[in-house]
């Protein structure tokens, strides 16, 4: 068959709407081969994300089939499999969305070298952020280290045009599409389902609450946040689409999308963000206590608001953002434990767990990252009383305390002894050398 062919390698951009690599390839080439490579090296990192990924891939395949194409699935090294397929279909080149993690950078370097060796072109496209990392630079620096000036420039920047889904995807004749394994079970029984249409429905259903965002986004018990983060992490939703539909660059919700872009440009400049302190001169005098780490991770540390957050994480593969700040702050600033094991726990369970956001936020809380006040701490009781004033969030996730009324649920150690004895709930873990005034 005459004509030109290109391969589009999908990574964490699992959609057809506003997909620059796919849209450009379909406009410029006669045949386009959408490809996803299941890398065994990533399969064991998070059962929850693995299940979500497979759900996304199944829907993406159905969507591409409705457009006349298909999603080709291969298993193995993504570089080797992509090059092998490109040569098999006599492709001229490969397109994919740019990304910033160390894994993504290594994949890109290797893929570029192999494309050069086989005389294929490689083109990277935007797609996982609103504004591409590196597009906005401060005078005299390679990236913004402080959020506020970045947000100011980001809000006034010219954004790229949002792209429609291709009308048709045409595959080469005779190419084997490959089998997509059934979605694995995952670990969280109440985890959200993956897929572009699921993310689009969630966005449409949530947008009418945008005018109340300031009032609801920190209300733990109300649970009215967008919960779009897993769909942004896997690219089921374009972040540009979400920002455009919010239709107000100054809105606090859109500001959260800017935080996401901010951490991507930080990670692009500092790819060790998941392993090394970002802030120069950061003090890291952590103590090590395996029992305390396990109790925190399991939601049995004895601080109700912290245990509630960790149990929500286990059940849903997701945690309210305010609870993330409280639980991470408790591990690092109260227990005095290293942020990296906490990051690993979140990385295992979170559907939205990605390197830039997860690592950047953990470092911010731990005082090693992009925080102008690195020694700040969050008093967990004050946080609980402010953002869960009646205790509904705690009672939902810590049923041992379901009989404790009102805000008293946040400090069960202050209940009368005869009441405490009826509760199957531990006292707060004692921390050597610490003086938590809220326990008095």
Short mmCIF file of C-alpha atoms in Angstrom, two decimals:
data_model
loop_
_atom_site.label_atom_id
_atom_site.label_comp_id
_atom_site.label_asym_id
_atom_site.label_seq_id
_atom_site.Cartn_x
_atom_site.Cartn_y
_atom_site.Cartn_z
CA UNK A 1 0.00 0.00 0.00
CA UNK A 2 1.37 3.41 -0.94
CA UNK A 3 1.36 6.38 1.44
CA UNK A 4 3.08 7.44 4.62
CA UNK A 5 2.91 5.79 8.05
CA UNK A 6 3.69 7.01 11.55
CA UNK A 7 3.61 5.38 14.98
CA UNK A 8 2.10 7.24 17.95
CA UNK A 9 3.43 5.86 21.21
CA UNK A 10 0.93 6.38 24.03
CA UNK A 11 2.36 6.65 27.53
CA UNK A 12 0.28 8.55 30.11
CA UNK A 13 -1.89 10.39 27.61
CA UNK A 14 -4.67 7.83 27.24
CA UNK A 15 -7.29 9.79 25.32
CA UNK A 16 -8.18 10.88 21.79
CA UNK A 17 -9.47 14.41 22.54
CA UNK A 18 -6.79 17.14 22.60
CA UNK A 19 -4.00 14.67 21.91
CA UNK A 20 -1.45 16.67 19.89
CA UNK A 21 0.66 13.68 18.83
CA UNK A 22 -2.34 11.71 17.59
CA UNK A 23 -4.08 14.69 15.97
CA UNK A 24 -0.92 15.79 14.13
CA UNK A 25 -0.09 12.29 12.94
CA UNK A 26 -3.63 11.70 11.63
CA UNK A 27 -3.54 15.02 9.76
CA UNK A 28 -0.10 14.48 8.21
CA UNK A 29 0.06 10.73 7.48
CA UNK A 30 -2.03 8.26 5.53
CA UNK A 31 -1.76 5.60 8.20
CA UNK A 32 -1.26 5.96 11.94
CA UNK A 33 -0.38 3.14 14.33
CA UNK A 34 -1.43 3.91 17.95
CA UNK A 35 0.77 1.84 20.26
CA UNK A 36 0.98 1.11 23.97
CA UNK A 37 3.80 -1.00 25.37
CA UNK A 38 3.20 -2.75 28.70
CA UNK A 39 6.56 -2.48 30.46
CA UNK A 40 7.02 -5.32 32.98
CA UNK A 41 9.41 -3.07 34.90
CA UNK A 42 6.44 -0.89 35.94
CA UNK A 43 3.85 -3.60 36.55
CA UNK A 44 4.56 -4.12 40.26
CA UNK A 45 4.78 -0.51 41.40
CA UNK A 46 1.09 -0.02 42.22
CA UNK A 47 -1.66 -2.62 41.79
CA UNK A 48 -4.22 0.20 41.98
CA UNK A 49 -2.68 2.17 39.14
CA UNK A 50 -2.11 -1.00 37.17
CA UNK A 51 -5.85 -1.76 37.29
CA UNK A 52 -6.73 1.85 36.41
CA UNK A 53 -4.25 1.75 33.51
CA UNK A 54 -5.78 -1.41 32.05
CA UNK A 55 -9.26 0.09 32.29
CA UNK A 56 -8.00 3.17 30.45
CA UNK A 57 -6.37 1.07 27.75
CA UNK A 58 -9.51 -1.02 27.21
CA UNK A 59 -11.61 2.08 26.66
CA UNK A 60 -8.95 3.72 24.48
CA UNK A 61 -8.91 0.63 22.27
CA UNK A 62 -12.71 0.75 21.91
CA UNK A 63 -12.59 4.46 21.05
CA UNK A 64 -9.89 4.01 18.43
CA UNK A 65 -11.79 1.09 16.91
CA UNK A 66 -14.85 3.33 16.59
CA UNK A 67 -12.63 5.73 14.61
CA UNK A 68 -11.57 2.94 12.25
CA UNK A 69 -8.25 2.16 13.92
CA UNK A 70 -7.13 0.21 16.95
CA UNK A 71 -4.74 0.32 19.86
CA UNK A 72 -1.79 -1.97 19.27
CA UNK A 73 -0.58 -3.56 22.48
CA UNK A 74 2.89 -4.96 22.98
CA UNK A 75 4.70 -6.20 26.08
CA UNK A 76 8.37 -5.68 26.84
CA UNK A 77 10.91 -2.90 26.61
CA UNK A 78 9.04 0.14 25.23
CA UNK A 79 11.97 1.32 23.09
CA UNK A 80 12.69 -2.05 21.53
CA UNK A 81 9.02 -2.80 20.89
CA UNK A 82 8.33 0.62 19.39
CA UNK A 83 11.29 0.41 17.01
CA UNK A 84 10.38 -3.15 16.05
CA UNK A 85 6.82 -2.12 15.18
CA UNK A 86 7.95 1.01 13.31
CA UNK A 87 10.19 -1.10 11.08
CA UNK A 88 7.47 -3.73 10.62
CA UNK A 89 4.96 -1.17 9.27
CA UNK A 90 7.63 0.81 7.40
CA UNK A 91 6.93 3.94 9.43
CA UNK A 92 8.77 7.17 8.78
CA UNK A 93 8.77 8.22 12.39
CA UNK A 94 7.38 8.14 15.89
CA UNK A 95 5.45 10.71 17.90
CA UNK A 96 4.81 10.78 21.64
CA UNK A 97 3.89 13.20 24.41
CA UNK A 98 6.81 14.70 26.32
CA UNK A 99 7.18 13.86 30.00
CA UNK A 100 9.58 14.76 32.81
CA UNK A 101 10.29 11.80 35.11
CA UNK A 102 13.66 10.08 35.11
CA UNK A 103 12.00 7.05 33.55
CA UNK A 104 10.50 9.21 30.80
CA UNK A 105 13.79 11.00 30.14
CA UNK A 106 15.65 7.70 29.92
CA UNK A 107 13.02 6.29 27.55
CA UNK A 108 13.24 9.40 25.37
CA UNK A 109 17.06 9.32 25.19
CA UNK A 110 17.11 5.66 24.25
CA UNK A 111 14.29 6.04 21.75
CA UNK A 112 16.00 9.00 20.10
CA UNK A 113 19.24 7.08 19.78
CA UNK A 114 17.46 4.09 18.23
CA UNK A 115 15.49 6.33 15.87
CA UNK A 116 18.74 7.91 14.70
CA UNK A 117 20.25 4.48 14.20
CA UNK A 118 17.29 3.28 12.13
CA UNK A 119 16.80 6.58 10.29
CA UNK A 120 13.43 7.30 11.85
CA UNK A 121 12.39 10.74 13.01
CA UNK A 122 11.18 11.24 16.58
CA UNK A 123 8.95 14.16 17.51
CA UNK A 124 7.81 15.03 21.01
CA UNK A 125 4.50 16.81 21.54
CA UNK A 126 2.87 18.63 24.48
CA UNK A 127 0.03 16.92 26.23
CA UNK A 128 0.49 16.15 29.94
CA UNK A 129 0.53 19.78 31.17
CA UNK A 130 -1.23 23.03 30.29
CA UNK A 131 2.08 24.82 29.66
CA UNK A 132 5.09 22.75 28.70
CA UNK A 133 7.99 22.49 31.19
CA UNK A 134 10.74 24.83 30.07
CA UNK A 135 8.42 27.11 28.14
CA UNK A 136 8.36 29.63 30.99
CA UNK A 137 11.76 30.58 32.40
CA UNK A 138 12.77 33.26 34.88
CA UNK A 139 15.50 35.69 33.99
CA UNK A 140 18.84 34.08 34.77
CA UNK A 141 17.46 30.62 35.59
CA UNK A 142 16.35 27.41 33.93
CA UNK A 143 13.12 27.04 35.94
CA UNK A 144 10.97 28.71 38.55
CA UNK A 145 11.78 27.71 42.11
CA UNK A 146 8.94 29.69 43.73
CA UNK A 147 5.30 29.14 42.82
CA UNK A 148 3.89 32.67 43.04
CA UNK A 149 5.99 34.24 40.26
CA UNK A 150 5.47 31.11 38.17
CA UNK A 151 1.71 31.37 38.62
CA UNK A 152 1.77 35.03 37.62
CA UNK A 153 3.61 34.29 34.37
CA UNK A 154 1.63 31.08 33.73
CA UNK A 155 -1.68 32.93 34.05
CA UNK A 156 -0.64 35.46 31.41
CA UNK A 157 1.04 33.02 29.03
CA UNK A 158 -0.30 32.13 25.63
CA UNK A 159 -1.67 28.60 25.78
CA UNK A 160 -1.68 26.30 22.78
CA UNK A 161 -4.89 25.62 20.91
CA UNK A 162 -7.03 22.74 22.12
CA UNK A 163 -7.37 20.04 19.45
CA UNK A 164 -10.36 17.94 18.46
CA UNK A 165 -10.21 14.17 18.28
CA UNK A 166 -9.29 12.84 14.83
CA UNK A 167 -12.24 11.93 12.64
CA UNK A 168 -10.59 8.74 11.47
CA UNK A 169 -7.59 6.57 12.30
CA UNK A 170 -6.34 4.28 9.52
CA UNK A 171 -4.06 1.35 10.29
CA UNK A 172 -1.71 -0.40 7.85
CA UNK A 173 -3.08 -3.67 6.48
CA UNK A 174 -2.29 -6.89 8.27
CA UNK A 175 -0.70 -5.53 11.42
CA UNK A 176 -1.33 -7.63 14.54
CA UNK A 177 -3.03 -5.57 17.22
CA UNK A 178 -2.01 -7.73 20.19
CA UNK A 179 -3.99 -8.82 23.21
CA UNK A 180 -4.79 -6.57 26.12
CA UNK A 181 -4.83 -8.58 29.36
CA UNK A 182 -7.86 -8.33 31.62
CA UNK A 183 -7.63 -5.59 34.22
CA UNK A 184 -5.89 -6.87 37.38
CA UNK A 185 -7.69 -6.75 40.69
CA UNK A 186 -5.85 -3.91 42.40
CA UNK A 187 -5.77 -3.42 46.18
CA UNK A 188 -8.38 -0.75 46.97
CA UNK A 189 -11.94 -2.13 46.80
CA UNK A 190 -13.58 1.26 46.22
CA UNK A 191 -11.15 2.68 43.68
CA UNK A 192 -12.54 4.76 40.81
CA UNK A 193 -12.66 3.26 37.32
CA UNK A 194 -10.35 4.50 34.61
CA UNK A 195 -11.11 5.74 31.12
CA UNK A 196 -11.53 8.90 29.05
CA UNK A 197 -15.34 8.85 29.08
CA UNK A 198 -15.39 8.34 32.88
CA UNK A 199 -13.13 11.35 33.32
CA UNK A 200 -15.19 13.48 30.94
CA UNK A 201 -18.42 12.61 32.78
CA UNK A 202 -16.84 13.40 36.13
CA UNK A 203 -15.63 16.77 34.85
CA UNK A 204 -19.05 17.64 33.41
CA UNK A 205 -20.86 16.62 36.58
CA UNK A 206 -18.47 18.52 38.85
CA UNK A 207 -18.14 21.82 36.95
CA UNK A 208 -21.47 23.25 38.24
CA UNK A 209 -19.93 23.31 41.74
CA UNK A 210 -17.03 25.51 40.58
CA UNK A 211 -18.61 28.67 41.96
CA UNK A 212 -18.56 27.07 45.43
CA UNK A 213 -15.00 25.77 45.18
CA UNK A 214 -13.59 28.06 47.86
CA UNK A 215 -16.23 26.83 50.31
CA UNK A 216 -16.07 23.12 49.57
CA UNK A 217 -12.56 22.10 48.55
CA UNK A 218 -11.24 21.83 52.12
CA UNK A 219 -14.38 20.34 53.66
CA UNK A 220 -13.26 16.81 54.48
CA UNK A 221 -16.67 15.38 55.37
CA UNK A 222 -18.50 16.93 52.40
CA UNK A 223 -16.17 15.22 49.90
CA UNK A 224 -17.00 17.62 47.07
CA UNK A 225 -13.60 18.00 45.43
CA UNK A 226 -13.38 17.19 41.72
CA UNK A 227 -11.53 13.86 42.07
CA UNK A 228 -10.16 14.48 38.58
CA UNK A 229 -6.55 13.85 39.59
CA UNK A 230 -6.34 10.18 38.45
CA UNK A 231 -7.73 11.16 35.04
CA UNK A 232 -5.17 13.93 34.71
CA UNK A 233 -2.36 11.64 35.85
CA UNK A 234 -3.17 9.07 33.14
CA UNK A 235 -4.08 11.68 30.55
CA UNK A 236 -7.69 10.52 30.25
CA UNK A 237 -8.38 14.23 30.48
CA UNK A 238 -6.27 16.92 28.89
CA UNK A 239 -5.26 19.46 31.56
CA UNK A 240 -5.74 22.16 28.92
CA UNK A 241 -9.32 20.99 28.40
CA UNK A 242 -9.98 21.11 32.13
CA UNK A 243 -8.50 24.61 32.41
CA UNK A 244 -10.46 25.84 29.40
CA UNK A 245 -13.73 24.46 30.69
CA UNK A 246 -13.17 26.18 34.04
CA UNK A 247 -12.85 29.34 31.92
CA UNK A 248 -11.11 31.53 34.50
CA UNK A 249 -7.33 31.57 34.79
CA UNK A 250 -7.53 33.29 38.14
CA UNK A 251 -9.88 30.74 39.68
CA UNK A 252 -8.51 28.83 42.72
CA UNK A 253 -9.28 25.53 40.99
CA UNK A 254 -7.28 26.51 37.91
CA UNK A 255 -4.51 27.55 40.29
CA UNK A 256 -4.29 23.87 41.29
CA UNK A 257 -3.63 22.99 37.64
CA UNK A 258 -0.87 25.57 37.72
CA UNK A 259 0.66 23.85 40.77
CA UNK A 260 0.71 20.68 38.70
CA UNK A 261 2.56 22.43 35.86
CA UNK A 262 4.88 24.05 38.40
CA UNK A 263 6.02 20.71 39.77
CA UNK A 264 6.47 19.33 36.26
CA UNK A 265 8.87 22.13 35.38
CA UNK A 266 10.67 21.63 38.71
CA UNK A 267 11.02 17.90 37.99
CA UNK A 268 12.26 18.56 34.46
CA UNK A 269 15.10 20.60 35.98
CA UNK A 270 15.59 18.37 39.05
CA UNK A 271 14.79 14.77 38.04
CA UNK A 272 16.03 13.45 41.43
CA UNK A 273 12.97 14.99 43.12
CA UNK A 274 11.70 11.62 44.37
CA UNK A 275 15.00 10.77 46.06
CA UNK A 276 16.92 13.92 47.02
CA UNK A 277 16.04 17.12 48.87
CA UNK A 278 15.28 19.87 46.38
CA UNK A 279 16.02 22.85 48.64
CA UNK A 280 19.69 23.66 48.94
CA UNK A 281 20.86 23.33 52.53
CA UNK A 282 17.74 21.51 53.70
CA UNK A 283 18.19 19.89 57.11
CA UNK A 284 17.36 16.19 57.08
CA UNK A 285 17.89 14.92 60.61
CA UNK A 286 15.19 12.27 60.38
CA UNK A 287 14.84 9.49 62.90
CA UNK A 288 14.06 5.91 61.85
CA UNK A 289 11.27 3.92 63.47
CA UNK A 290 9.87 1.03 61.43
CA UNK A 291 7.02 0.38 63.88
CA UNK A 292 5.88 3.99 63.76
CA UNK A 293 6.06 4.04 59.96
CA UNK A 294 3.98 0.87 59.75
CA UNK A 295 1.39 2.18 62.21
CA UNK A 296 1.10 5.42 60.22
CA UNK A 297 0.84 3.57 56.91
CA UNK A 298 -1.83 1.20 58.25
CA UNK A 299 -4.01 3.94 59.76
CA UNK A 300 -3.51 2.93 63.38
CA UNK A 301 -1.26 5.69 64.69
CA UNK A 302 -3.81 6.83 67.29
CA UNK A 303 -4.43 10.30 65.79
CA UNK A 304 -7.98 10.04 64.35
CA UNK A 305 -7.67 12.55 61.50
CA UNK A 306 -4.43 10.90 60.35
CA UNK A 307 -5.80 7.38 60.60
CA UNK A 308 -8.93 8.45 58.70
CA UNK A 309 -6.86 9.77 55.82
CA UNK A 310 -4.71 6.66 55.57
CA UNK A 311 -7.75 4.38 55.68
CA UNK A 312 -9.41 6.35 52.91
CA UNK A 313 -6.21 5.87 50.92
CA UNK A 314 -6.39 2.10 51.41
CA UNK A 315 -10.08 1.87 50.55
CA UNK A 316 -10.23 4.21 47.56
CA UNK A 317 -6.70 4.59 46.23
CA UNK A 318 -7.28 8.30 46.74
CA UNK A 319 -7.16 10.75 49.62
CA UNK A 320 -8.66 14.20 50.11
CA UNK A 321 -5.99 16.84 49.52
CA UNK A 322 -6.34 18.36 52.99
CA UNK A 323 -5.92 14.90 54.49
CA UNK A 324 -2.77 14.41 52.40
CA UNK A 325 -1.25 17.52 53.94
CA UNK A 326 -2.23 16.43 57.45
CA UNK A 327 -1.00 12.83 57.12
CA UNK A 328 2.28 13.81 55.45
CA UNK A 329 2.85 16.57 57.98
CA UNK A 330 2.24 14.15 60.85
CA UNK A 331 4.80 11.68 59.51
CA UNK A 332 7.52 14.27 58.95
CA UNK A 333 6.94 17.06 61.46
CA UNK A 334 5.40 15.14 64.38
CA UNK A 335 6.88 11.65 64.10
CA UNK A 336 10.08 13.08 62.64
CA UNK A 337 10.34 10.34 59.98
CA UNK A 338 11.89 10.67 56.55
CA UNK A 339 9.53 11.83 53.80
CA UNK A 340 10.81 9.26 51.29
CA UNK A 341 9.15 6.18 52.89
CA UNK A 342 5.94 8.22 53.15
CA UNK A 343 6.23 9.08 49.48
CA UNK A 344 6.65 5.38 48.72
CA UNK A 345 3.46 4.50 50.63
CA UNK A 346 1.49 7.11 48.72
CA UNK A 347 3.08 5.96 45.48
CA UNK A 348 1.90 2.42 46.08
CA UNK A 349 -1.74 3.27 46.78
CA UNK A 350 -2.62 6.47 44.92
CA UNK A 351 -4.37 6.23 41.56
CA UNK A 352 -3.04 9.72 40.83
CA UNK A 353 0.45 9.01 42.15
CA UNK A 354 3.00 10.51 39.79
CA UNK A 355 6.57 11.64 40.29
CA UNK A 356 6.24 15.44 39.95
CA UNK A 357 3.12 16.08 42.05
CA UNK A 358 3.56 13.37 44.65
CA UNK A 359 7.25 14.12 45.22
CA UNK A 360 6.87 17.89 45.03
CA UNK A 361 4.07 17.95 47.59
CA UNK A 362 5.86 15.60 49.96
CA UNK A 363 8.97 17.76 49.84
CA UNK A 364 6.87 20.88 50.39
CA UNK A 365 5.36 19.38 53.55
CA UNK A 366 8.69 18.01 54.77
CA UNK A 367 10.39 21.38 54.38
CA UNK A 368 12.89 20.14 51.81
CA UNK A 369 11.14 21.46 48.71
CA UNK A 370 9.62 24.60 47.20
CA UNK A 371 8.32 26.14 50.41
CA UNK A 372 9.39 29.62 51.51
CA UNK A 373 8.58 28.58 55.10
CA UNK A 374 10.22 25.15 55.38
CA UNK A 375 9.85 24.86 59.15
CA UNK A 376 6.08 25.26 59.22
CA UNK A 377 4.05 22.46 60.78
CA UNK A 378 0.38 21.53 60.78
CA UNK A 379 -1.19 20.89 64.16
CA UNK A 380 -3.34 17.83 63.36
CA UNK A 381 -6.00 18.58 65.98
CA UNK A 382 -6.45 22.17 64.83
CA UNK A 383 -6.57 21.02 61.24
CA UNK A 384 -9.19 18.40 62.12
CA UNK A 385 -11.35 20.83 64.06
CA UNK A 386 -11.17 23.38 61.25
CA UNK A 387 -11.75 21.14 58.25
CA UNK A 388 -13.82 18.35 59.86
CA UNK A 389 -15.56 20.37 62.59
CA UNK A 390 -18.28 17.83 63.39
CA UNK A 391 -16.02 14.81 62.93
CA UNK A 392 -17.99 13.27 60.05
CA UNK A 393 -14.87 12.44 58.04
CA UNK A 394 -13.21 10.71 60.99
CA UNK A 395 -16.30 8.70 61.93
CA UNK A 396 -16.67 7.59 58.29
CA UNK A 397 -13.18 6.09 58.14
CA UNK A 398 -12.51 5.20 61.79
CA UNK A 399 -15.64 3.28 62.81
CA UNK A 400 -14.12 2.46 66.21
CA UNK A 401 -14.96 6.09 67.08
CA UNK A 402 -18.45 6.15 65.54
CA UNK A 403 -20.12 6.55 68.95
CA UNK A 404 -18.10 9.65 69.86
CA UNK A 405 -20.19 12.71 69.06
CA UNK A 406 -19.05 16.03 67.63
CA UNK A 407 -15.50 17.31 67.60
CA UNK A 408 -14.59 15.23 70.67
CA UNK A 409 -13.84 12.47 68.14
CA UNK A 410 -10.65 14.30 67.23
CA UNK A 411 -9.16 13.89 70.75
CA UNK A 412 -10.43 10.60 72.17
CA UNK A 413 -7.58 10.56 74.71
CA UNK A 414 -9.42 13.39 76.51
CA UNK A 415 -12.62 11.41 76.95
CA UNK A 416 -13.48 10.16 80.47
CA UNK A 417 -11.58 6.96 81.32
CA UNK A 418 -14.76 4.89 81.47
CA UNK A 419 -15.60 5.98 77.89
CA UNK A 420 -12.09 5.42 76.59
CA UNK A 421 -12.15 1.86 77.86
CA UNK A 422 -15.12 1.08 75.61
CA UNK A 423 -13.28 2.17 72.45
CA UNK A 424 -11.15 -0.26 70.52
CA UNK A 425 -8.78 2.51 69.47
CA UNK A 426 -5.14 3.11 70.48
CA UNK A 427 -3.76 6.25 72.15
CA UNK A 428 -1.49 8.45 70.02
CA UNK A 429 1.91 6.93 69.44
CA UNK A 430 4.50 8.36 71.80
CA UNK A 431 7.38 10.03 69.99
CA UNK A 432 10.76 10.07 71.78
CA UNK A 433 11.83 13.64 72.54
CA UNK A 434 8.62 15.18 71.19
CA UNK A 435 6.27 17.41 73.17
CA UNK A 436 2.96 17.46 71.30
CA UNK A 437 1.03 20.13 73.20
CA UNK A 438 -2.29 19.05 71.72
CA UNK A 439 -2.14 15.82 73.72
CA UNK A 440 -2.27 17.63 77.05
#
